[in-house]
C-alpha cells in the first residue's frame, strides 16, 4: 500500500489536554485515522511524547521517503518508522506521532482489504492462535473508584476495579458493570451525604476513605448485594512509583519497605477475598519488591505496567525473573503497533496474563479493543462505564457480539 499524505490535527483528550490525531491517506483515496491517548502516571521507560509542532516536523521529514515506498504490511510500515526514528525512546520522531501513524496505517490497510482492524492485526501478528482462543472474550477491568494521580482524594492507590467475567452476551456483561457502578455510587452517596459524587480522570468515584483498603470493602459489598460474586472479581492498580520516595513507600503517613507493603496487600486479600489482581504494587525501579509481593500473595495476578511499559525485552526479563505474572499493554507506551504485539507475544509465550489498557487521558480511538480481540487478551482495562470511556465499552459490544 502506498501512502501519499499525512494530516495531523491538534485535538484534545478527556482532560482537555492537547494530543494528536493522525490521518494517513493511501493512494487509493482511503484514509486511516488514529487518535493518541495520554498518560499521567507514566513509566519513565515510556516512548517520548513530543509537541504538536514537533510532530508536524516529523511528518514533513518522513513524507518524501514514505511516498516512495510500497508497504506490504503494518510490520513493513512500522519498520520504516523505526528506521527513520532510529532511537530507543522514539525521541526523534516522537512516540505519540509514531503510534498515531502506525495505527492510522493499519486502519487504512484494513479498510483497503475490507477488514476490521482486529482481523488485520490477528492475521499479521497472531496467525497461530488456537481455535479455542478465537471464541473467548476478554474480561473487563472497570475502574470504579479513582485515587492516586487520577483524583484529588486521600487515596494513594490509584485504581479500584471491578473485574467482569464474560458471561452471557457482551451487552449483558456491560449492563452488569453499569449496575455495579450505580450500586457503588449509591453506597458512596449514603456514606458521604454528597448528592453528586465527584469523579476522577477515568470516571470512577473520587472521594476520601478511612484507609486505602476501605474501597475494596465497598466494592465487595456492592458485588455481594447484586449477587455478582461468581461473575465479578476485584483488581487494584497501586501505581506505586507515584508514592515511592528515597527507597521507601510513603503510605498512610508511614515509610514502608517492600515487605511491609506486601503485608498490607496480603491484608487486602483477607479483607476482600475477591481481590484477584494487583498492578504495579511496587515502584518501577523496585523489581525486587514486585517479586516479594508475588511470593507473599501466591495466586493473585501481579501485573507490570510502569515496570514493563509494553516493551518486549522488559516483559521477557521481568517474567523470566518471576517478578510478575501479567502485563498491561498500552500501545502508546512503546510507539508502534508491531512492538505492542511483540510485547504481547513475549508475555503469551511465557504463559503470562495480558491486559490491554486505555490511558487516563483518552480520546475516541477504540483500537485497543481490536488489539485485545486480535491477540485473545485475558482482559481489557477501560475505566468506568461513563463519559468518553463508554466508547470502548460499546466497541467491545460491537466486535464481540
Ligand atoms: P496513566 O495511568 O494512563 O495515567 O499513565 C494508567 C495506569 O497507571 O494504568
Ligand atoms: Zn497502571
mmCIF file of C-alpha atoms in Angstrom, residues 136 139 141 276-277 299-304 315 319 324-329 343-344 346-356 376-379:
data_model
loop_
_atom_site.group_PDB
_atom_site.id
_atom_site.type_symbol
_atom_site.label_atom_id
_atom_site.label_comp_id
_atom_site.label_asym_id
_atom_site.label_seq_id
_atom_site.Cartn_x
_atom_site.Cartn_y
_atom_site.Cartn_z
ATOM 1 C CA UNK A 136 -13.153 -16.347 24.040
ATOM 2 C CA UNK A 139 -12.701 -9.875 30.981
ATOM 3 C CA UNK A 141 -11.372 -4.305 34.222
ATOM 4 C CA UNK A 276 -7.535 -11.199 42.160
ATOM 5 C CA UNK A 277 -5.018 -8.791 40.595
ATOM 6 C CA UNK A 299 -2.298 -16.867 43.311
ATOM 7 C CA UNK A 300 -3.085 -13.157 42.896
ATOM 8 C CA UNK A 301 -2.039 -11.759 39.500
ATOM 9 C CA UNK A 302 0.956 -9.468 39.865
ATOM 10 C CA UNK A 303 0.846 -7.149 36.886
ATOM 11 C CA UNK A 304 3.533 -4.876 35.459
ATOM 12 C CA UNK A 315 8.303 -8.056 29.618
ATOM 13 C CA UNK A 319 8.581 -12.577 33.599
ATOM 14 C CA UNK A 324 5.246 -10.609 37.696
ATOM 15 C CA UNK A 325 2.589 -12.910 36.271
ATOM 16 C CA UNK A 326 0.868 -10.483 33.925
ATOM 17 C CA UNK A 327 1.362 -7.298 31.917
ATOM 18 C CA UNK A 328 -0.526 -4.179 30.990
ATOM 19 C CA UNK A 329 -0.322 -3.371 27.277
ATOM 20 C CA UNK A 343 5.298 -7.312 23.901
ATOM 21 C CA UNK A 344 2.045 -9.288 23.887
ATOM 22 C CA UNK A 346 6.610 -12.140 24.741
ATOM 23 C CA UNK A 347 4.053 -12.332 27.555
ATOM 24 C CA UNK A 348 1.889 -15.027 25.972
ATOM 25 C CA UNK A 349 4.899 -17.189 25.135
ATOM 26 C CA UNK A 350 5.659 -17.244 28.852
ATOM 27 C CA UNK A 351 2.083 -18.049 29.849
ATOM 28 C CA UNK A 352 1.508 -14.618 31.399
ATOM 29 C CA UNK A 353 -1.748 -12.674 31.569
ATOM 30 C CA UNK A 354 -2.290 -9.872 29.058
ATOM 31 C CA UNK A 355 -4.467 -6.849 29.865
ATOM 32 C CA UNK A 356 -4.831 -4.341 27.033
ATOM 33 C CA UNK A 376 -7.123 -13.044 22.578
ATOM 34 C CA UNK A 377 -6.109 -10.964 25.578
ATOM 35 C CA UNK A 378 -7.189 -12.075 29.038
ATOM 36 C CA UNK A 379 -8.712 -8.675 29.748
#
